């Protein structure tokens, strides 16, 4: 089979021919049909992601496909089942072996491309805003990097939860994508974020996927008792938070990493995905996939992420 594989620590990812793996106890083998790309895939290639697997490994964190074999001890899943898997790795390949507990059956009305683009982006935003930040109807949510894979889902879910959503992104096309996802107010990344947000009444919850100066400006635009979620650091700078400033407005900075819940509270992820799939089937969620590329163009997909030329998700069709 073909796989987008890293052979050694610090090595370059490239398409490689590997043996098709066999499922072991508690696992299923999936004939992969689609894999969503994530900014974390770029970090894994550099070895700077907090959950970078030990080499050798195959990139690709979220997949959708058809089970073609099951290992001993697996119940409730069978060959022929359409599934989505938050795999963490191994998705950019023609086949993958994954823990059965991570496989979620797909409804007939969900495409493989949407399922592959759905889990991390929507799961991250829903759990961050609902489970962690406790976003309430009528509050104001600020989303930075609002046209990215997770940013658009935060806009969409924030609106579904009854918030007023302020979206920040760079350029007219990306701001239009945020508007289409439900944003009430749009701020270009070239504008003074703090001034614009304060003019709109301030932020009660901040969902920041950019970091650096953007986080600092959002921090200064918070209302008393606001909650801040540092979701990602696309600018490359991890912000340092002045703890004394938290006291002045009684602010809360909330750590959140969805992959961690798979290890110590997986039922929270399952409950979130159940809610999200229900919203999808009801037509309340509209996954935004800006590019669908074949496996032999995976490098092109990575470049789209690296250069921030995508809106929503980039999906590799396999």
PDB file of N, CA, C and O in Angstrom, residues 209-278:
ATOM      1  N   UNK A 209      -6.890  30.721  17.699  1.00  0.00           N
ATOM      2  CA  UNK A 209      -6.104  29.713  16.981  1.00  0.00           C
ATOM      3  C   UNK A 209      -4.814  30.289  16.416  1.00  0.00           C
ATOM      4  O   UNK A 209      -4.101  29.591  15.700  1.00  0.00           O
ATOM      5  N   UNK A 210      -4.484  31.548  16.746  1.00  0.00           N
ATOM      6  CA  UNK A 210      -3.355  32.229  16.121  1.00  0.00           C
ATOM      7  C   UNK A 210      -2.183  32.390  17.065  1.00  0.00           C
ATOM      8  O   UNK A 210      -1.033  32.108  16.728  1.00  0.00           O
ATOM      9  N   UNK A 211      -2.442  32.851  18.289  1.00  0.00           N
ATOM     10  CA  UNK A 211      -1.364  33.082  19.251  1.00  0.00           C
ATOM     11  C   UNK A 211      -0.670  34.410  19.022  1.00  0.00           C
ATOM     12  O   UNK A 211      -1.154  35.286  18.294  1.00  0.00           O
ATOM     13  N   UNK A 212       0.501  34.582  19.654  1.00  0.00           N
ATOM     14  CA  UNK A 212       1.309  35.773  19.458  1.00  0.00           C
ATOM     15  C   UNK A 212       0.581  37.057  19.790  1.00  0.00           C
ATOM     16  O   UNK A 212      -0.184  37.151  20.759  1.00  0.00           O
ATOM     17  N   UNK A 213       0.794  38.087  18.966  1.00  0.00           N
ATOM     18  CA  UNK A 213       0.191  39.388  19.198  1.00  0.00           C
ATOM     19  C   UNK A 213      -1.328  39.350  19.104  1.00  0.00           C
ATOM     20  O   UNK A 213      -2.012  40.165  19.740  1.00  0.00           O
ATOM     21  N   UNK A 214      -1.857  38.426  18.309  1.00  0.00           N
ATOM     22  CA  UNK A 214      -3.314  38.317  18.195  1.00  0.00           C
ATOM     23  C   UNK A 214      -3.913  37.923  19.536  1.00  0.00           C
ATOM     24  O   UNK A 214      -4.927  38.493  19.968  1.00  0.00           O
ATOM     25  N   UNK A 215      -3.323  36.946  20.205  1.00  0.00           N
ATOM     26  CA  UNK A 215      -3.812  36.558  21.532  1.00  0.00           C
ATOM     27  C   UNK A 215      -3.708  37.729  22.503  1.00  0.00           C
ATOM     28  O   UNK A 215      -4.632  37.971  23.297  1.00  0.00           O
ATOM     29  N   UNK A 216      -2.597  38.458  22.451  1.00  0.00           N
ATOM     30  CA  UNK A 216      -2.412  39.579  23.379  1.00  0.00           C
ATOM     31  C   UNK A 216      -3.497  40.632  23.180  1.00  0.00           C
ATOM     32  O   UNK A 216      -4.036  41.181  24.153  1.00  0.00           O
ATOM     33  N   UNK A 217      -3.819  40.929  21.931  1.00  0.00           N
ATOM     34  CA  UNK A 217      -4.864  41.909  21.659  1.00  0.00           C
ATOM     35  C   UNK A 217      -6.232  41.405  22.112  1.00  0.00           C
ATOM     36  O   UNK A 217      -7.024  42.165  22.690  1.00  0.00           O
ATOM     37  N   UNK A 218      -6.510  40.134  21.866  1.00  0.00           N
ATOM     38  CA  UNK A 218      -7.786  39.553  22.296  1.00  0.00           C
ATOM     39  C   UNK A 218      -7.893  39.561  23.818  1.00  0.00           C
ATOM     40  O   UNK A 218      -8.958  39.847  24.389  1.00  0.00           O
ATOM     41  N   UNK A 219      -6.789  39.251  24.481  1.00  0.00           N
ATOM     42  CA  UNK A 219      -6.732  39.255  25.943  1.00  0.00           C
ATOM     43  C   UNK A 219      -7.137  40.627  26.494  1.00  0.00           C
ATOM     44  O   UNK A 219      -7.893  40.734  27.464  1.00  0.00           O
ATOM     45  N   UNK A 220      -6.674  41.682  25.845  1.00  0.00           N
ATOM     46  CA  UNK A 220      -6.940  43.038  26.314  1.00  0.00           C
ATOM     47  C   UNK A 220      -8.343  43.517  25.931  1.00  0.00           C
ATOM     48  O   UNK A 220      -8.776  44.579  26.370  1.00  0.00           O
ATOM     49  N   UNK A 221      -9.042  42.741  25.109  1.00  0.00           N
ATOM     50  CA  UNK A 221     -10.395  43.112  24.692  1.00  0.00           C
ATOM     51  C   UNK A 221     -11.463  42.329  25.447  1.00  0.00           C
ATOM     52  O   UNK A 221     -12.632  42.360  25.075  1.00  0.00           O
ATOM     53  N   UNK A 222     -11.066  41.651  26.514  1.00  0.00           N
ATOM     54  CA  UNK A 222     -11.996  40.798  27.253  1.00  0.00           C
ATOM     55  C   UNK A 222     -12.843  41.596  28.241  1.00  0.00           C
ATOM     56  O   UNK A 222     -12.382  42.572  28.841  1.00  0.00           O
ATOM     57  N   UNK A 223     -14.061  41.131  28.419  1.00  0.00           N
ATOM     58  CA  UNK A 223     -14.924  41.635  29.478  1.00  0.00           C
ATOM     59  C   UNK A 223     -14.569  40.966  30.803  1.00  0.00           C
ATOM     60  O   UNK A 223     -13.926  39.913  30.809  1.00  0.00           O
ATOM     61  N   UNK A 224     -14.986  41.541  31.939  1.00  0.00           N
ATOM     62  CA  UNK A 224     -14.788  40.853  33.220  1.00  0.00           C
ATOM     63  C   UNK A 224     -15.374  39.440  33.192  1.00  0.00           C
ATOM     64  O   UNK A 224     -16.433  39.201  32.603  1.00  0.00           O
ATOM     65  N   UNK A 225     -14.660  38.502  33.802  1.00  0.00           N
ATOM     66  CA  UNK A 225     -15.040  37.084  33.894  1.00  0.00           C
ATOM     67  C   UNK A 225     -15.020  36.369  32.545  1.00  0.00           C
ATOM     68  O   UNK A 225     -15.614  35.304  32.393  1.00  0.00           O
ATOM     69  N   UNK A 226     -14.325  36.933  31.568  1.00  0.00           N
ATOM     70  CA  UNK A 226     -14.207  36.256  30.272  1.00  0.00           C
ATOM     71  C   UNK A 226     -13.354  34.998  30.402  1.00  0.00           C
ATOM     72  O   UNK A 226     -12.541  34.861  31.320  1.00  0.00           O
ATOM     73  N   UNK A 227     -13.569  34.073  29.469  1.00  0.00           N
ATOM     74  CA  UNK A 227     -12.789  32.832  29.398  1.00  0.00           C
ATOM     75  C   UNK A 227     -12.040  32.818  28.073  1.00  0.00           C
ATOM     76  O   UNK A 227     -12.616  33.109  27.029  1.00  0.00           O
ATOM     77  N   UNK A 228     -10.746  32.472  28.134  1.00  0.00           N
ATOM     78  CA  UNK A 228      -9.908  32.448  26.941  1.00  0.00           C
ATOM     79  C   UNK A 228      -9.420  31.033  26.667  1.00  0.00           C
ATOM     80  O   UNK A 228      -8.914  30.357  27.568  1.00  0.00           O
ATOM     81  N   UNK A 229      -9.563  30.607  25.426  1.00  0.00           N
ATOM     82  CA  UNK A 229      -9.135  29.279  24.989  1.00  0.00           C
ATOM     83  C   UNK A 229      -7.993  29.430  23.986  1.00  0.00           C
ATOM     84  O   UNK A 229      -8.218  29.773  22.825  1.00  0.00           O
ATOM     85  N   UNK A 230      -6.738  29.216  24.391  1.00  0.00           N
ATOM     86  CA  UNK A 230      -5.627  29.230  23.432  1.00  0.00           C
ATOM     87  C   UNK A 230      -5.573  27.903  22.681  1.00  0.00           C
ATOM     88  O   UNK A 230      -4.926  26.948  23.100  1.00  0.00           O
ATOM     89  N   UNK A 231      -6.272  27.846  21.543  1.00  0.00           N
ATOM     90  CA  UNK A 231      -6.466  26.596  20.813  1.00  0.00           C
ATOM     91  C   UNK A 231      -5.250  26.226  19.970  1.00  0.00           C
ATOM     92  O   UNK A 231      -4.917  25.049  19.800  1.00  0.00           O
ATOM     93  N   UNK A 232      -4.575  27.221  19.407  1.00  0.00           N
ATOM     94  CA  UNK A 232      -3.436  26.929  18.551  1.00  0.00           C
ATOM     95  C   UNK A 232      -2.565  28.155  18.388  1.00  0.00           C
ATOM     96  O   UNK A 232      -2.923  29.256  18.812  1.00  0.00           O
ATOM     97  N   UNK A 233      -1.424  27.952  17.746  1.00  0.00           N
ATOM     98  CA  UNK A 233      -0.431  29.015  17.624  1.00  0.00           C
ATOM     99  C   UNK A 233       0.062  29.076  16.181  1.00  0.00           C
ATOM    100  O   UNK A 233       1.245  28.879  15.892  1.00  0.00           O
ATOM    101  N   UNK A 234      -0.872  29.375  15.263  1.00  0.00           N
ATOM    102  CA  UNK A 234      -0.555  29.347  13.838  1.00  0.00           C
ATOM    103  C   UNK A 234       0.531  30.356  13.468  1.00  0.00           C
ATOM    104  O   UNK A 234       1.249  30.160  12.490  1.00  0.00           O
ATOM    105  N   UNK A 235       0.666  31.426  14.247  1.00  0.00           N
ATOM    106  CA  UNK A 235       1.691  32.421  13.930  1.00  0.00           C
ATOM    107  C   UNK A 235       3.078  31.949  14.347  1.00  0.00           C
ATOM    108  O   UNK A 235       4.086  32.567  13.988  1.00  0.00           O
ATOM    109  N   UNK A 236       3.140  30.870  15.122  1.00  0.00           N
ATOM    110  CA  UNK A 236       4.420  30.331  15.546  1.00  0.00           C
ATOM    111  C   UNK A 236       4.886  30.818  16.905  1.00  0.00           C
ATOM    112  O   UNK A 236       5.898  30.340  17.427  1.00  0.00           O
ATOM    113  N   UNK A 237       4.154  31.746  17.518  1.00  0.00           N
ATOM    114  CA  UNK A 237       4.551  32.284  18.820  1.00  0.00           C
ATOM    115  C   UNK A 237       3.539  31.888  19.892  1.00  0.00           C
ATOM    116  O   UNK A 237       2.352  32.221  19.790  1.00  0.00           O
ATOM    117  N   UNK A 238       3.997  31.184  20.919  1.00  0.00           N
ATOM    118  CA  UNK A 238       3.145  30.830  22.046  1.00  0.00           C
ATOM    119  C   UNK A 238       3.098  32.025  22.992  1.00  0.00           C
ATOM    120  O   UNK A 238       4.137  32.454  23.503  1.00  0.00           O
ATOM    121  N   UNK A 239       1.917  32.592  23.246  1.00  0.00           N
ATOM    122  CA  UNK A 239       1.849  33.794  24.082  1.00  0.00           C
ATOM    123  C   UNK A 239       2.157  33.487  25.549  1.00  0.00           C
ATOM    124  O   UNK A 239       1.814  32.419  26.057  1.00  0.00           O
ATOM    125  N   UNK A 240       2.799  34.430  26.194  1.00  0.00           N
ATOM    126  CA  UNK A 240       3.050  34.352  27.620  1.00  0.00           C
ATOM    127  C   UNK A 240       1.984  35.185  28.328  1.00  0.00           C
ATOM    128  O   UNK A 240       1.792  36.363  28.017  1.00  0.00           O
ATOM    129  N   UNK A 241       1.287  34.580  29.259  1.00  0.00           N
ATOM    130  CA  UNK A 241       0.114  35.210  29.864  1.00  0.00           C
ATOM    131  C   UNK A 241       0.505  35.891  31.176  1.00  0.00           C
ATOM    132  O   UNK A 241       1.009  35.233  32.093  1.00  0.00           O
ATOM    133  N   UNK A 242       0.286  37.208  31.292  1.00  0.00           N
ATOM    134  CA  UNK A 242       0.607  37.913  32.542  1.00  0.00           C
ATOM    135  C   UNK A 242      -0.428  37.577  33.622  1.00  0.00           C
ATOM    136  O   UNK A 242      -1.567  38.052  33.576  1.00  0.00           O
ATOM    137  N   UNK A 243      -0.045  36.761  34.567  1.00  0.00           N
ATOM    138  CA  UNK A 243      -0.988  36.266  35.567  1.00  0.00           C
ATOM    139  C   UNK A 243      -1.613  37.397  36.366  1.00  0.00           C
ATOM    140  O   UNK A 243      -2.782  37.306  36.777  1.00  0.00           O
ATOM    141  N   UNK A 244      -0.864  38.482  36.594  1.00  0.00           N
ATOM    142  CA  UNK A 244      -1.436  39.575  37.379  1.00  0.00           C
ATOM    143  C   UNK A 244      -2.597  40.249  36.653  1.00  0.00           C
ATOM    144  O   UNK A 244      -3.522  40.756  37.286  1.00  0.00           O
ATOM    145  N   UNK A 245      -2.576  40.218  35.322  1.00  0.00           N
ATOM    146  CA  UNK A 245      -3.674  40.820  34.564  1.00  0.00           C
ATOM    147  C   UNK A 245      -4.942  39.971  34.657  1.00  0.00           C
ATOM    148  O   UNK A 245      -6.040  40.493  34.493  1.00  0.00           O
ATOM    149  N   UNK A 246      -4.787  38.681  34.880  1.00  0.00           N
ATOM    150  CA  UNK A 246      -5.963  37.832  35.060  1.00  0.00           C
ATOM    151  C   UNK A 246      -6.789  38.295  36.252  1.00  0.00           C
ATOM    152  O   UNK A 246      -8.025  38.241  36.242  1.00  0.00           O
ATOM    153  N   UNK A 247      -6.109  38.750  37.298  1.00  0.00           N
ATOM    154  CA  UNK A 247      -6.783  39.131  38.528  1.00  0.00           C
ATOM    155  C   UNK A 247      -7.652  40.363  38.340  1.00  0.00           C
ATOM    156  O   UNK A 247      -8.736  40.461  38.923  1.00  0.00           O
ATOM    157  N   UNK A 248      -7.177  41.297  37.516  1.00  0.00           N
ATOM    158  CA  UNK A 248      -7.856  42.587  37.410  1.00  0.00           C
ATOM    159  C   UNK A 248      -9.292  42.410  36.920  1.00  0.00           C
ATOM    160  O   UNK A 248     -10.219  43.025  37.446  1.00  0.00           O
ATOM    161  N   UNK A 249      -9.471  41.554  35.889  1.00  0.00           N
ATOM    162  CA  UNK A 249     -10.809  41.346  35.326  1.00  0.00           C
ATOM    163  C   UNK A 249     -11.388  39.978  35.695  1.00  0.00           C
ATOM    164  O   UNK A 249     -12.421  39.585  35.157  1.00  0.00           O
ATOM    165  N   UNK A 250     -10.729  39.266  36.589  1.00  0.00           N
ATOM    166  CA  UNK A 250     -11.198  37.924  36.958  1.00  0.00           C
ATOM    167  C   UNK A 250     -11.338  37.024  35.728  1.00  0.00           C
ATOM    168  O   UNK A 250     -12.354  36.358  35.516  1.00  0.00           O
ATOM    169  N   UNK A 251     -10.289  37.017  34.908  1.00  0.00           N
ATOM    170  CA  UNK A 251     -10.293  36.224  33.678  1.00  0.00           C
ATOM    171  C   UNK A 251      -9.850  34.792  33.949  1.00  0.00           C
ATOM    172  O   UNK A 251      -9.141  34.509  34.918  1.00  0.00           O
ATOM    173  N   UNK A 252     -10.237  33.890  33.058  1.00  0.00           N
ATOM    174  CA  UNK A 252      -9.848  32.489  33.137  1.00  0.00           C
ATOM    175  C   UNK A 252      -9.258  32.056  31.805  1.00  0.00           C
ATOM    176  O   UNK A 252      -9.892  32.237  30.753  1.00  0.00           O
ATOM    177  N   UNK A 253      -8.054  31.515  31.827  1.00  0.00           N
ATOM    178  CA  UNK A 253      -7.449  30.919  30.638  1.00  0.00           C
ATOM    179  C   UNK A 253      -7.603  29.408  30.762  1.00  0.00           C
ATOM    180  O   UNK A 253      -7.193  28.811  31.766  1.00  0.00           O
ATOM    181  N   UNK A 254      -8.198  28.785  29.756  1.00  0.00           N
ATOM    182  CA  UNK A 254      -8.582  27.373  29.827  1.00  0.00           C
ATOM    183  C   UNK A 254      -7.749  26.560  28.852  1.00  0.00           C
ATOM    184  O   UNK A 254      -7.788  26.792  27.637  1.00  0.00           O
ATOM    185  N   UNK A 255      -7.006  25.617  29.365  1.00  0.00           N
ATOM    186  CA  UNK A 255      -6.285  24.696  28.498  1.00  0.00           C
ATOM    187  C   UNK A 255      -7.224  23.664  27.913  1.00  0.00           C
ATOM    188  O   UNK A 255      -8.108  23.150  28.595  1.00  0.00           O
ATOM    189  N   UNK A 256      -7.034  23.367  26.628  1.00  0.00           N
ATOM    190  CA  UNK A 256      -7.867  22.338  25.995  1.00  0.00           C
ATOM    191  C   UNK A 256      -7.109  21.681  24.857  1.00  0.00           C
ATOM    192  O   UNK A 256      -6.564  22.348  23.983  1.00  0.00           O
ATOM    193  N   UNK A 257      -7.093  20.353  24.883  1.00  0.00           N
ATOM    194  CA  UNK A 257      -6.509  19.551  23.807  1.00  0.00           C
ATOM    195  C   UNK A 257      -7.368  18.296  23.672  1.00  0.00           C
ATOM    196  O   UNK A 257      -7.404  17.451  24.571  1.00  0.00           O
ATOM    197  N   UNK A 258      -8.088  18.191  22.579  1.00  0.00           N
ATOM    198  CA  UNK A 258      -9.062  17.109  22.433  1.00  0.00           C
ATOM    199  C   UNK A 258      -8.396  15.738  22.463  1.00  0.00           C
ATOM    200  O   UNK A 258      -8.974  14.770  22.975  1.00  0.00           O
ATOM    201  N   UNK A 259      -7.166  15.632  21.950  1.00  0.00           N
ATOM    202  CA  UNK A 259      -6.491  14.343  21.961  1.00  0.00           C
ATOM    203  C   UNK A 259      -6.285  13.806  23.368  1.00  0.00           C
ATOM    204  O   UNK A 259      -6.299  12.592  23.596  1.00  0.00           O
ATOM    205  N   UNK A 260      -6.093  14.699  24.333  1.00  0.00           N
ATOM    206  CA  UNK A 260      -5.919  14.253  25.709  1.00  0.00           C
ATOM    207  C   UNK A 260      -7.145  13.544  26.251  1.00  0.00           C
ATOM    208  O   UNK A 260      -7.028  12.600  27.040  1.00  0.00           O
ATOM    209  N   UNK A 261      -8.332  13.973  25.822  1.00  0.00           N
ATOM    210  CA  UNK A 261      -9.559  13.342  26.313  1.00  0.00           C
ATOM    211  C   UNK A 261      -9.709  11.912  25.822  1.00  0.00           C
ATOM    212  O   UNK A 261     -10.364  11.095  26.471  1.00  0.00           O
ATOM    213  N   UNK A 262      -9.110  11.598  24.684  1.00  0.00           N
ATOM    214  CA  UNK A 262      -9.160  10.212  24.213  1.00  0.00           C
ATOM    215  C   UNK A 262      -8.436   9.278  25.172  1.00  0.00           C
ATOM    216  O   UNK A 262      -8.720   8.077  25.218  1.00  0.00           O
ATOM    217  N   UNK A 263      -7.517   9.825  25.953  1.00  0.00           N
ATOM    218  CA  UNK A 263      -6.728   9.003  26.864  1.00  0.00           C
ATOM    219  C   UNK A 263      -7.352   8.899  28.257  1.00  0.00           C
ATOM    220  O   UNK A 263      -7.299   7.838  28.880  1.00  0.00           O
ATOM    221  N   UNK A 264      -7.939  10.007  28.763  1.00  0.00           N
ATOM    222  CA  UNK A 264      -8.410   9.941  30.145  1.00  0.00           C
ATOM    223  C   UNK A 264      -9.909  10.131  30.313  1.00  0.00           C
ATOM    224  O   UNK A 264     -10.440   9.842  31.387  1.00  0.00           O
ATOM    225  N   UNK A 265     -10.630  10.598  29.271  1.00  0.00           N
ATOM    226  CA  UNK A 265     -12.081  10.688  29.359  1.00  0.00           C
ATOM    227  C   UNK A 265     -12.686  10.557  27.960  1.00  0.00           C
ATOM    228  O   UNK A 265     -13.322  11.473  27.445  1.00  0.00           O
ATOM    229  N   UNK A 266     -12.504   9.391  27.325  1.00  0.00           N
ATOM    230  CA  UNK A 266     -12.964   9.241  25.941  1.00  0.00           C
ATOM    231  C   UNK A 266     -14.473   9.378  25.791  1.00  0.00           C
ATOM    232  O   UNK A 266     -14.951   9.745  24.716  1.00  0.00           O
ATOM    233  N   UNK A 267     -15.226   9.096  26.844  1.00  0.00           N
ATOM    234  CA  UNK A 267     -16.681   9.203  26.730  1.00  0.00           C
ATOM    235  C   UNK A 267     -17.118  10.641  26.445  1.00  0.00           C
ATOM    236  O   UNK A 267     -18.156  10.880  25.824  1.00  0.00           O
ATOM    237  N   UNK A 268     -16.320  11.622  26.884  1.00  0.00           N
ATOM    238  CA  UNK A 268     -16.655  13.014  26.596  1.00  0.00           C
ATOM    239  C   UNK A 268     -16.559  13.284  25.100  1.00  0.00           C
ATOM    240  O   UNK A 268     -17.387  14.013  24.534  1.00  0.00           O
ATOM    241  N   UNK A 269     -15.555  12.690  24.446  1.00  0.00           N
ATOM    242  CA  UNK A 269     -15.416  12.844  22.995  1.00  0.00           C
ATOM    243  C   UNK A 269     -16.564  12.144  22.278  1.00  0.00           C
ATOM    244  O   UNK A 269     -17.156  12.694  21.336  1.00  0.00           O
ATOM    245  N   UNK A 270     -16.905  10.950  22.726  1.00  0.00           N
ATOM    246  CA  UNK A 270     -17.996  10.196  22.108  1.00  0.00           C
ATOM    247  C   UNK A 270     -19.313  10.955  22.214  1.00  0.00           C
ATOM    248  O   UNK A 270     -20.084  11.044  21.256  1.00  0.00           O
ATOM    249  N   UNK A 271     -19.591  11.502  23.399  1.00  0.00           N
ATOM    250  CA  UNK A 271     -20.828  12.266  23.584  1.00  0.00           C
ATOM    251  C   UNK A 271     -20.859  13.492  22.681  1.00  0.00           C
ATOM    252  O   UNK A 271     -21.895  13.824  22.091  1.00  0.00           O
ATOM    253  N   UNK A 272     -19.718  14.163  22.565  1.00  0.00           N
ATOM    254  CA  UNK A 272     -19.651  15.339  21.699  1.00  0.00           C
ATOM    255  C   UNK A 272     -19.904  14.960  20.245  1.00  0.00           C
ATOM    256  O   UNK A 272     -20.695  15.619  19.544  1.00  0.00           O
ATOM    257  N   UNK A 273     -19.250  13.891  19.763  1.00  0.00           N
ATOM    258  CA  UNK A 273     -19.438  13.478  18.371  1.00  0.00           C
ATOM    259  C   UNK A 273     -20.869  13.038  18.096  1.00  0.00           C
ATOM    260  O   UNK A 273     -21.411  13.273  17.013  1.00  0.00           O
ATOM    261  N   UNK A 274     -21.499  12.416  19.075  1.00  0.00           N
ATOM    262  CA  UNK A 274     -22.904  12.026  18.915  1.00  0.00           C
ATOM    263  C   UNK A 274     -23.775  13.256  18.701  1.00  0.00           C
ATOM    264  O   UNK A 274     -24.639  13.290  17.820  1.00  0.00           O
ATOM    265  N   UNK A 275     -23.546  14.289  19.506  1.00  0.00           N
ATOM    266  CA  UNK A 275     -24.285  15.543  19.347  1.00  0.00           C
ATOM    267  C   UNK A 275     -24.019  16.159  17.979  1.00  0.00           C
ATOM    268  O   UNK A 275     -24.946  16.585  17.271  1.00  0.00           O
ATOM    269  N   UNK A 276     -22.760  16.188  17.583  1.00  0.00           N
ATOM    270  CA  UNK A 276     -22.386  16.829  16.328  1.00  0.00           C
ATOM    271  C   UNK A 276     -22.943  16.106  15.111  1.00  0.00           C
ATOM    272  O   UNK A 276     -23.425  16.737  14.164  1.00  0.00           O
ATOM    273  N   UNK A 277     -22.903  14.779  15.134  1.00  0.00           N
ATOM    274  CA  UNK A 277     -23.460  14.016  14.011  1.00  0.00           C
ATOM    275  C   UNK A 277     -24.962  14.250  13.916  1.00  0.00           C
ATOM    276  O   UNK A 277     -25.523  14.365  12.814  1.00  0.00           O
ATOM    277  N   UNK A 278     -25.629  14.347  15.068  1.00  0.00           N
ATOM    278  CA  UNK A 278     -27.056  14.665  15.065  1.00  0.00           C
ATOM    279  C   UNK A 278     -27.329  16.020  14.432  1.00  0.00           C
ATOM    280  O   UNK A 278     -28.266  16.177  13.629  1.00  0.00           O
TER     281      UNK A 278
END
